[in-house]
């Protein structure tokens, strides 16, 4: 039993390392070659677990070889665009100038139900609202609405606005995230002073966020009222 547990742990770490090495993608965003590698890795990893007579190295070597092959292939695809087209294919325009390309639908073997499902997933229930749509190599849809159906922006309404990065998590479950604090340009003393002004301690905080302007939000573990204020300034 201990041997199976150790083998499982080794293969688990190896598969996690392999997936991380391949890059950050969700399953639905994998290119065809990446999806094939992922399936092969999962199948190979199960062999040493199902049969304890198979050495772990027999499963580890093919997994590492496939990952290395995928990394090399990714590098080659970056250098040679034609190879990328062969391996991953190319995006297909399915709606142009508001008109549906039936020929491209047949080429992609895309049914009307598939099209409507993908469109509804983008909160569009009328094809007449679409100006331009592309089926990406991952199978996902990129859609541009007609200007008459699109949501107006602040520029369209001539409203002035300031661009700023979103708030960053600096305390998580009572633990101060030092890198996040440095990223914002603050010091730990400033954050501690803010918490003190809010009549609390770091250990009492479930989460705390802050932006570059110093606006902070503190959510307490004991269901106290959420604190909102400026970093280093009492509320």
mmCIF file of C-alpha atoms in Angstrom:
data_model
loop_
_atom_site.group_PDB
_atom_site.id
_atom_site.type_symbol
_atom_site.label_atom_id
_atom_site.label_comp_id
_atom_site.label_asym_id
_atom_site.label_seq_id
_atom_site.Cartn_x
_atom_site.Cartn_y
_atom_site.Cartn_z
ATOM 1 C CA UNK A 1 0.000 0.000 0.000
ATOM 2 C CA UNK A 2 2.845 2.371 0.834
ATOM 3 C CA UNK A 3 4.473 1.633 -2.528
ATOM 4 C CA UNK A 4 1.283 2.545 -4.399
ATOM 5 C CA UNK A 5 1.008 5.774 -2.403
ATOM 6 C CA UNK A 6 4.602 6.764 -3.159
ATOM 7 C CA UNK A 7 4.213 5.914 -6.859
ATOM 8 C CA UNK A 8 1.010 7.957 -7.007
ATOM 9 C CA UNK A 9 2.720 10.936 -5.392
ATOM 10 C CA UNK A 10 5.685 10.772 -7.767
ATOM 11 C CA UNK A 11 3.475 10.585 -10.854
ATOM 12 C CA UNK A 12 1.211 13.332 -9.524
ATOM 13 C CA UNK A 13 4.140 15.707 -9.086
ATOM 14 C CA UNK A 14 5.505 14.727 -12.490
ATOM 15 C CA UNK A 15 2.207 15.363 -14.291
ATOM 16 C CA UNK A 16 1.723 18.718 -12.516
ATOM 17 C CA UNK A 17 5.259 19.719 -13.514
ATOM 18 C CA UNK A 18 4.603 18.646 -17.104
ATOM 19 C CA UNK A 19 1.353 20.595 -17.395
ATOM 20 C CA UNK A 20 2.963 23.699 -15.863
ATOM 21 C CA UNK A 21 5.855 23.407 -18.299
ATOM 22 C CA UNK A 22 3.451 23.322 -21.232
ATOM 23 C CA UNK A 23 1.974 26.683 -20.211
ATOM 24 C CA UNK A 24 -1.173 28.136 -18.674
ATOM 25 C CA UNK A 25 -4.231 27.235 -20.684
ATOM 26 C CA UNK A 26 -7.700 26.057 -19.837
ATOM 27 C CA UNK A 27 -8.815 22.732 -21.289
ATOM 28 C CA UNK A 28 -11.097 24.429 -23.804
ATOM 29 C CA UNK A 29 -8.248 26.649 -25.028
ATOM 30 C CA UNK A 30 -5.774 23.884 -25.873
ATOM 31 C CA UNK A 31 -4.419 23.681 -29.380
ATOM 32 C CA UNK A 32 -4.872 20.264 -31.085
ATOM 33 C CA UNK A 33 -1.246 19.259 -30.461
ATOM 34 C CA UNK A 34 -1.478 20.298 -26.784
ATOM 35 C CA UNK A 35 -4.700 18.351 -26.320
ATOM 36 C CA UNK A 36 -3.114 15.220 -27.791
ATOM 37 C CA UNK A 37 -0.097 15.532 -25.500
ATOM 38 C CA UNK A 38 -2.369 16.028 -22.478
ATOM 39 C CA UNK A 39 -4.389 12.901 -23.296
ATOM 40 C CA UNK A 40 -1.255 10.823 -23.864
ATOM 41 C CA UNK A 41 0.301 12.002 -20.587
ATOM 42 C CA UNK A 42 -2.812 11.082 -18.620
ATOM 43 C CA UNK A 43 -2.946 7.623 -20.194
ATOM 44 C CA UNK A 44 0.750 6.924 -19.679
ATOM 45 C CA UNK A 45 0.621 8.065 -16.045
ATOM 46 C CA UNK A 46 -2.073 5.485 -15.244
ATOM 47 C CA UNK A 47 0.014 2.505 -16.416
ATOM 48 C CA UNK A 48 2.468 2.372 -13.446
ATOM 49 C CA UNK A 49 -0.472 2.892 -11.078
ATOM 50 C CA UNK A 50 -2.512 0.022 -12.457
ATOM 51 C CA UNK A 51 0.389 -2.427 -12.544
ATOM 52 C CA UNK A 52 2.944 -2.200 -9.709
ATOM 53 C CA UNK A 53 5.268 -4.472 -11.670
ATOM 54 C CA UNK A 54 5.858 -1.636 -14.149
ATOM 55 C CA UNK A 55 8.716 0.614 -12.906
ATOM 56 C CA UNK A 56 7.813 4.267 -12.409
ATOM 57 C CA UNK A 57 10.663 5.234 -14.719
ATOM 58 C CA UNK A 58 8.836 3.459 -17.569
ATOM 59 C CA UNK A 59 6.029 5.989 -17.175
ATOM 60 C CA UNK A 60 8.203 8.993 -16.337
ATOM 61 C CA UNK A 61 10.466 8.800 -19.400
ATOM 62 C CA UNK A 62 7.635 8.928 -22.019
ATOM 63 C CA UNK A 63 5.899 11.747 -20.137
ATOM 64 C CA UNK A 64 9.040 13.894 -20.022
ATOM 65 C CA UNK A 65 9.803 13.030 -23.646
ATOM 66 C CA UNK A 66 6.339 14.128 -24.790
ATOM 67 C CA UNK A 67 6.582 17.377 -22.820
ATOM 68 C CA UNK A 68 10.011 18.128 -24.295
ATOM 69 C CA UNK A 69 8.636 17.388 -27.756
ATOM 70 C CA UNK A 70 5.717 19.766 -27.161
ATOM 71 C CA UNK A 71 8.053 22.539 -25.944
ATOM 72 C CA UNK A 72 10.264 22.095 -29.015
ATOM 73 C CA UNK A 73 7.208 22.041 -31.270
ATOM 74 C CA UNK A 74 5.930 25.269 -29.680
ATOM 75 C CA UNK A 75 9.286 26.916 -30.366
ATOM 76 C CA UNK A 76 9.246 25.731 -33.982
ATOM 77 C CA UNK A 77 5.692 27.009 -34.434
ATOM 78 C CA UNK A 78 6.792 30.461 -33.253
ATOM 79 C CA UNK A 79 9.674 30.467 -35.736
ATOM 80 C CA UNK A 80 7.767 29.000 -38.696
ATOM 81 C CA UNK A 81 4.183 30.302 -39.119
ATOM 82 C CA UNK A 82 3.480 27.810 -41.915
ATOM 83 C CA UNK A 83 4.146 24.955 -39.505
ATOM 84 C CA UNK A 84 1.662 26.496 -37.071
ATOM 85 C CA UNK A 85 -0.992 26.464 -39.773
ATOM 86 C CA UNK A 86 -0.310 22.789 -40.477
ATOM 87 C CA UNK A 87 -0.320 21.726 -36.815
ATOM 88 C CA UNK A 88 -2.993 24.014 -35.334
ATOM 89 C CA UNK A 89 -4.933 25.126 -38.372
ATOM 90 C CA UNK A 90 -6.079 28.710 -38.897
ATOM 91 C CA UNK A 91 -9.016 30.809 -37.681
ATOM 92 C CA UNK A 92 -12.092 30.802 -39.891
ATOM 93 C CA UNK A 93 -14.341 33.790 -40.491
ATOM 94 C CA UNK A 94 -17.908 32.595 -40.099
ATOM 95 C CA UNK A 95 -19.742 35.943 -40.149
ATOM 96 C CA UNK A 96 -18.543 38.873 -42.251
ATOM 97 C CA UNK A 97 -20.362 42.186 -42.668
ATOM 98 C CA UNK A 98 -23.238 40.724 -40.707
ATOM 99 C CA UNK A 99 -23.729 37.844 -43.174
ATOM 100 C CA UNK A 100 -23.329 34.181 -42.251
ATOM 101 C CA UNK A 101 -20.866 32.171 -44.369
ATOM 102 C CA UNK A 102 -22.663 28.870 -44.922
ATOM 103 C CA UNK A 103 -19.718 27.401 -46.841
ATOM 104 C CA UNK A 104 -17.385 27.915 -43.865
ATOM 105 C CA UNK A 105 -19.974 26.344 -41.550
ATOM 106 C CA UNK A 106 -20.024 23.221 -43.717
ATOM 107 C CA UNK A 107 -16.211 23.192 -43.879
ATOM 108 C CA UNK A 108 -16.048 23.283 -40.066
ATOM 109 C CA UNK A 109 -18.924 20.767 -39.797
ATOM 110 C CA UNK A 110 -20.654 23.297 -37.582
ATOM 111 C CA UNK A 111 -24.381 22.835 -37.107
ATOM 112 C CA UNK A 112 -26.896 25.624 -36.582
ATOM 113 C CA UNK A 113 -27.374 24.453 -32.988
ATOM 114 C CA UNK A 114 -23.601 24.657 -32.383
ATOM 115 C CA UNK A 115 -23.540 28.195 -33.759
ATOM 116 C CA UNK A 116 -26.512 29.373 -31.709
ATOM 117 C CA UNK A 117 -25.121 27.747 -28.546
ATOM 118 C CA UNK A 118 -21.779 29.531 -28.973
ATOM 119 C CA UNK A 119 -23.516 32.845 -29.676
ATOM 120 C CA UNK A 120 -25.791 32.537 -26.644
ATOM 121 C CA UNK A 121 -22.670 31.877 -24.566
ATOM 122 C CA UNK A 122 -21.647 35.448 -25.453
ATOM 123 C CA UNK A 123 -25.053 36.800 -24.327
ATOM 124 C CA UNK A 124 -26.237 37.299 -27.907
ATOM 125 C CA UNK A 125 -29.640 35.898 -28.850
ATOM 126 C CA UNK A 126 -30.071 37.534 -32.246
ATOM 127 C CA UNK A 127 -27.658 36.856 -35.116
ATOM 128 C CA UNK A 128 -28.567 40.243 -36.575
ATOM 129 C CA UNK A 129 -26.575 41.865 -33.750
ATOM 130 C CA UNK A 130 -23.305 40.318 -34.994
ATOM 131 C CA UNK A 131 -21.061 42.229 -37.381
ATOM 132 C CA UNK A 132 -18.068 39.880 -37.451
ATOM 133 C CA UNK A 133 -17.331 36.443 -35.971
ATOM 134 C CA UNK A 134 -14.320 34.123 -36.105
ATOM 135 C CA UNK A 135 -13.962 30.492 -35.071
ATOM 136 C CA UNK A 136 -10.525 30.264 -33.463
ATOM 137 C CA UNK A 137 -8.187 27.280 -33.764
ATOM 138 C CA UNK A 138 -9.194 26.241 -30.228
ATOM 139 C CA UNK A 139 -12.855 26.053 -31.285
ATOM 140 C CA UNK A 140 -13.854 29.183 -29.364
ATOM 141 C CA UNK A 141 -15.792 32.048 -30.952
ATOM 142 C CA UNK A 142 -14.580 35.652 -31.173
ATOM 143 C CA UNK A 143 -17.524 37.945 -31.861
ATOM 144 C CA UNK A 144 -17.809 41.659 -32.645
ATOM 145 C CA UNK A 145 -21.241 43.215 -32.336
ATOM 146 C CA UNK A 146 -22.643 45.797 -34.699
ATOM 147 C CA UNK A 147 -22.146 49.299 -33.363
ATOM 148 C CA UNK A 148 -25.896 49.792 -33.192
ATOM 149 C CA UNK A 149 -26.214 46.734 -30.888
ATOM 150 C CA UNK A 150 -23.043 47.178 -28.845
ATOM 151 C CA UNK A 151 -22.916 48.687 -25.363
ATOM 152 C CA UNK A 152 -21.755 52.332 -25.493
ATOM 153 C CA UNK A 153 -18.434 53.094 -23.856
ATOM 154 C CA UNK A 154 -17.466 56.124 -21.773
ATOM 155 C CA UNK A 155 -15.667 57.541 -24.811
ATOM 156 C CA UNK A 156 -18.882 57.248 -26.807
ATOM 157 C CA UNK A 157 -20.666 59.225 -24.074
ATOM 158 C CA UNK A 158 -17.769 61.721 -23.816
ATOM 159 C CA UNK A 159 -17.262 60.925 -20.146
ATOM 160 C CA UNK A 160 -13.857 61.528 -18.599
ATOM 161 C CA UNK A 161 -12.335 58.637 -16.701
ATOM 162 C CA UNK A 162 -9.019 57.691 -15.155
ATOM 163 C CA UNK A 163 -7.286 54.438 -15.997
ATOM 164 C CA UNK A 164 -6.083 52.456 -12.997
ATOM 165 C CA UNK A 165 -5.130 48.893 -12.183
ATOM 166 C CA UNK A 166 -7.597 46.838 -10.120
ATOM 167 C CA UNK A 167 -7.115 46.331 -6.359
ATOM 168 C CA UNK A 168 -4.576 43.698 -5.312
ATOM 169 C CA UNK A 169 -5.001 41.142 -2.535
ATOM 170 C CA UNK A 170 -2.455 41.975 0.185
ATOM 171 C CA UNK A 171 -3.796 39.907 3.114
ATOM 172 C CA UNK A 172 -5.259 36.441 2.732
ATOM 173 C CA UNK A 173 -6.710 34.572 5.716
ATOM 174 C CA UNK A 174 -4.584 36.464 8.239
ATOM 175 C CA UNK A 175 -1.369 36.251 6.202
ATOM 176 C CA UNK A 176 0.354 39.359 4.832
ATOM 177 C CA UNK A 177 1.485 38.988 1.210
ATOM 178 C CA UNK A 178 4.766 40.912 1.189
ATOM 179 C CA UNK A 179 5.279 40.823 -2.602
ATOM 180 C CA UNK A 180 1.842 42.330 -3.187
ATOM 181 C CA UNK A 181 2.560 45.139 -0.709
ATOM 182 C CA UNK A 182 5.848 45.941 -2.448
ATOM 183 C CA UNK A 183 4.119 45.830 -5.839
ATOM 184 C CA UNK A 184 1.798 48.615 -4.680
ATOM 185 C CA UNK A 185 4.736 50.679 -3.401
ATOM 186 C CA UNK A 186 3.627 50.589 0.248
ATOM 187 C CA UNK A 187 5.401 49.333 3.353
ATOM 188 C CA UNK A 188 4.305 46.773 5.903
ATOM 189 C CA UNK A 189 4.258 49.521 8.532
ATOM 190 C CA UNK A 190 1.742 51.501 6.480
ATOM 191 C CA UNK A 191 -0.535 48.491 6.129
ATOM 192 C CA UNK A 192 -0.260 47.649 9.835
ATOM 193 C CA UNK A 193 -1.106 51.246 10.715
ATOM 194 C CA UNK A 194 -4.209 51.069 8.521
ATOM 195 C CA UNK A 195 -5.316 47.876 10.236
ATOM 196 C CA UNK A 196 -4.712 49.438 13.638
ATOM 197 C CA UNK A 197 -6.816 52.450 12.671
ATOM 198 C CA UNK A 198 -9.569 49.997 11.743
ATOM 199 C CA UNK A 199 -9.361 48.580 15.299
ATOM 200 C CA UNK A 200 -8.159 45.160 14.242
ATOM 201 C CA UNK A 201 -5.206 42.843 13.794
ATOM 202 C CA UNK A 202 -3.819 40.984 10.805
ATOM 203 C CA UNK A 203 -4.965 37.653 12.261
ATOM 204 C CA UNK A 204 -8.549 39.006 12.360
ATOM 205 C CA UNK A 205 -8.630 39.675 8.606
ATOM 206 C CA UNK A 206 -10.120 37.245 6.082
ATOM 207 C CA UNK A 207 -8.981 39.318 3.116
ATOM 208 C CA UNK A 208 -7.704 42.807 2.434
ATOM 209 C CA UNK A 209 -7.341 44.476 -0.950
ATOM 210 C CA UNK A 210 -5.702 47.754 -1.896
ATOM 211 C CA UNK A 211 -5.031 49.750 -5.063
ATOM 212 C CA UNK A 212 -2.225 52.098 -6.062
ATOM 213 C CA UNK A 213 -4.250 55.107 -4.865
ATOM 214 C CA UNK A 214 -4.349 53.694 -1.347
ATOM 215 C CA UNK A 215 -8.027 52.753 -1.348
ATOM 216 C CA UNK A 216 -8.372 49.616 0.755
ATOM 217 C CA UNK A 217 -11.096 47.179 1.732
ATOM 218 C CA UNK A 218 -10.935 44.843 4.741
ATOM 219 C CA UNK A 219 -13.220 41.853 5.261
ATOM 220 C CA UNK A 220 -13.067 40.495 8.819
ATOM 221 C CA UNK A 221 -13.292 36.879 9.906
ATOM 222 C CA UNK A 222 -15.839 37.618 12.662
ATOM 223 C CA UNK A 223 -18.468 39.165 10.330
ATOM 224 C CA UNK A 224 -17.676 42.712 11.452
ATOM 225 C CA UNK A 225 -18.720 45.532 9.167
ATOM 226 C CA UNK A 226 -16.449 45.742 6.137
ATOM 227 C CA UNK A 227 -13.837 48.477 6.482
ATOM 228 C CA UNK A 228 -13.258 50.786 3.525
ATOM 229 C CA UNK A 229 -10.839 53.673 3.621
ATOM 230 C CA UNK A 230 -7.431 55.032 2.674
ATOM 231 C CA UNK A 231 -4.192 53.268 3.517
ATOM 232 C CA UNK A 232 -2.655 54.785 6.620
ATOM 233 C CA UNK A 233 -5.668 57.019 7.253
ATOM 234 C CA UNK A 234 -8.250 56.391 9.951
ATOM 235 C CA UNK A 235 -11.839 55.862 8.896
#
